[in-house]
Amino acid sequence: MAIFALVCRRNLHFWQPGFDFGLAFFEKRRNRIFVAYGLIPWEIRENVNYFLENNRPLGQIYYWSDHNQDKNFQAGEEGPLYRLTRGASHLVSSQLKAPFNHRLLAIFQSSLSAAFTLQLQGSIKETKNNFWVYYKENYGHFSPLGDKSLFILDKPVTQFIFSNYSFGEKPFYAELLLHLWGQKEKNWFFSFSFMAHLGMGYTAFGNGPTANDIGIIDESQASPNTWINGYGRVDGDRAFVGKMFFGFYLRPRLFLSATLKYRDGNPFAFIDSYLLNQEVILTLQTIQAENKKGVKGGPREDYLSDVSLQLSYSWPLTELQLEFYASLHNLLDFGSELSEHVFSGGQRYALELQIPRSLRVGIKASW
C-alpha cells in the first residue's frame, strides 16, 4: 500500500495499492529464468509541488506592440492581457486520480562456460493516470492552416486545471538488454552489452529533460497546439546503447584496456512558429525521433561514440608498488555530442563545443 501526500495550496492525498511479485525458476541450473509483475505507484516529481505551490507569485502576460520597432520592451507597449501564469491560476481537479505503473519484467541468464555468462533482460512499463494540465474552460477556437488545425485564443487564459492524462495513446517504456561478460583472473576480462530502448508519450512542450519527459508538469500542456505531433519519443529514450570493455596482459605487468561506447541521441524536434491574430503559436514540426514502428520524425541530438585506451605497467618494489599509465580518451573524436538549435527550420546548427581528444599520463604509488 502506498500513500502520497503533497503539501501545497491544496494537499493531495492518494491511497494506491501496490505490489511487485516475482518468481525464479531453475536457480541451481546452468540456465535460470526470473519473471516479475508489478503494480507500482508512480513517483510524484517535485515539479508537481512547484506547479501547485500557493506562494508562487501570480504573473500576467500581455500582448506586446513594439511601436518604435526597436525590439526592446518599454513601458506603455503592453497590449491586452494574454494570459495569467502560476500562483492562483493553477487549480486541482476534483476528479484527480493517483498515477501508477504496470510493469512486466523477464530475465534469462545462462552460464555459457566456466568463463562466460550471458544475460537477456526485457521489460515493459505502462503509465496510467499520468498527470496533465488543461485549460479550465474553452478560451478559443480552432482555425485551419494548411494541414494543421491551430487553436487561437479569443480571450485571456485565467485558470489551468491540474488533472489526469486523457489521450488514447498511453505513455510507456520498453527495454531489451543483452549482456555478455567473462574473465580469467589475473589474465583478462571482457564485457559487452547492448540495449534497445523505447519510451513514448505526450509530454510538456519542448525538447530535453525539463520538458520532454513523462511526469513533467507545465502550462504548455493545456494548449492543443502543443499536442500536434506530440506523441513521440521521450527524452530518456536513447533507442540503442552499446558498450564494450576489455583488458588483457600483453606481457607480465603490462596491461592494456579499452572501452568502446555508442549511445544514440536524445529525441528532438524542430519547432515551427506562426503569427495569427497577434498571437505567436508554436508547434512541433514533426514527432520527436521515431514513432512506435520506427518511422522517422525529427532527428536525434547529442549521440555519443567513444573509443578510449589505457596502457599501464606495474613495478613492484620492496615496500611500494608503482604503476605507470597512459590514457587516451576520445581516440577517434567523432565530434557528435551536439545540442542543436530548435528554430532553424530543419538546419542542424550546433549550440555547443565538443569534448576534445585528450592524453593523460601519470604515476600511481601504492603501499
PDB file of N, CA and C in Angstrom, residues 115-118 179-183 190-192:
ATOM      1  N   ALA A 115      34.039 -19.430 -17.978  1.00  0.00           N
ATOM      2  CA  ALA A 115      34.489 -18.037 -18.010  1.00  0.00           C
ATOM      3  C   ALA A 115      33.403 -17.045 -18.405  1.00  0.00           C
ATOM      4  N   PHE A 116      32.397 -17.468 -19.198  1.00  0.00           N
ATOM      5  CA  PHE A 116      31.442 -16.524 -19.776  1.00  0.00           C
ATOM      6  C   PHE A 116      30.021 -16.746 -19.272  1.00  0.00           C
ATOM      7  N   THR A 117      29.304 -15.620 -19.105  1.00  0.00           N
ATOM      8  CA  THR A 117      27.901 -15.630 -18.704  1.00  0.00           C
ATOM      9  C   THR A 117      27.116 -14.721 -19.645  1.00  0.00           C
ATOM     10  N   LEU A 118      25.917 -15.170 -20.029  1.00  0.00           N
ATOM     11  CA  LEU A 118      25.033 -14.397 -20.894  1.00  0.00           C
ATOM     12  C   LEU A 118      23.747 -14.078 -20.144  1.00  0.00           C
ATOM     13  N   HIS A 179      23.554  -8.809 -22.277  1.00  0.00           N
ATOM     14  CA  HIS A 179      24.825  -8.575 -21.593  1.00  0.00           C
ATOM     15  C   HIS A 179      25.628  -9.877 -21.581  1.00  0.00           C
ATOM     16  N   LEU A 180      26.833  -9.820 -22.138  1.00  0.00           N
ATOM     17  CA  LEU A 180      27.754 -10.955 -22.152  1.00  0.00           C
ATOM     18  C   LEU A 180      29.029 -10.527 -21.439  1.00  0.00           C
ATOM     19  N   TRP A 181      29.447 -11.292 -20.441  1.00  0.00           N
ATOM     20  CA  TRP A 181      30.663 -10.928 -19.720  1.00  0.00           C
ATOM     21  C   TRP A 181      31.440 -12.174 -19.297  1.00  0.00           C
ATOM     22  N   GLY A 182      32.728 -11.968 -19.064  1.00  0.00           N
ATOM     23  CA  GLY A 182      33.577 -13.071 -18.631  1.00  0.00           C
ATOM     24  C   GLY A 182      34.936 -12.563 -18.180  1.00  0.00           C
ATOM     25  N   GLN A 183      35.677 -13.422 -17.510  1.00  0.00           N
ATOM     26  CA  GLN A 183      37.019 -13.046 -17.067  1.00  0.00           C
ATOM     27  C   GLN A 183      37.827 -14.292 -16.711  1.00  0.00           C
ATOM     28  N   PHE A 190      36.329  -9.217 -19.983  1.00  0.00           N
ATOM     29  CA  PHE A 190      35.566  -8.801 -21.158  1.00  0.00           C
ATOM     30  C   PHE A 190      34.121  -8.554 -20.750  1.00  0.00           C
ATOM     31  N   SER A 191      33.526  -7.489 -21.276  1.00  0.00           N
ATOM     32  CA  SER A 191      32.109  -7.205 -21.044  1.00  0.00           C
ATOM     33  C   SER A 191      31.534  -6.515 -22.274  1.00  0.00           C
ATOM     34  N   PHE A 192      30.396  -7.038 -22.763  1.00  0.00           N
ATOM     35  CA  PHE A 192      29.691  -6.422 -23.884  1.00  0.00           C
ATOM     36  C   PHE A 192      28.212  -6.342 -23.543  1.00  0.00           C
TER      37      PHE A 192
END
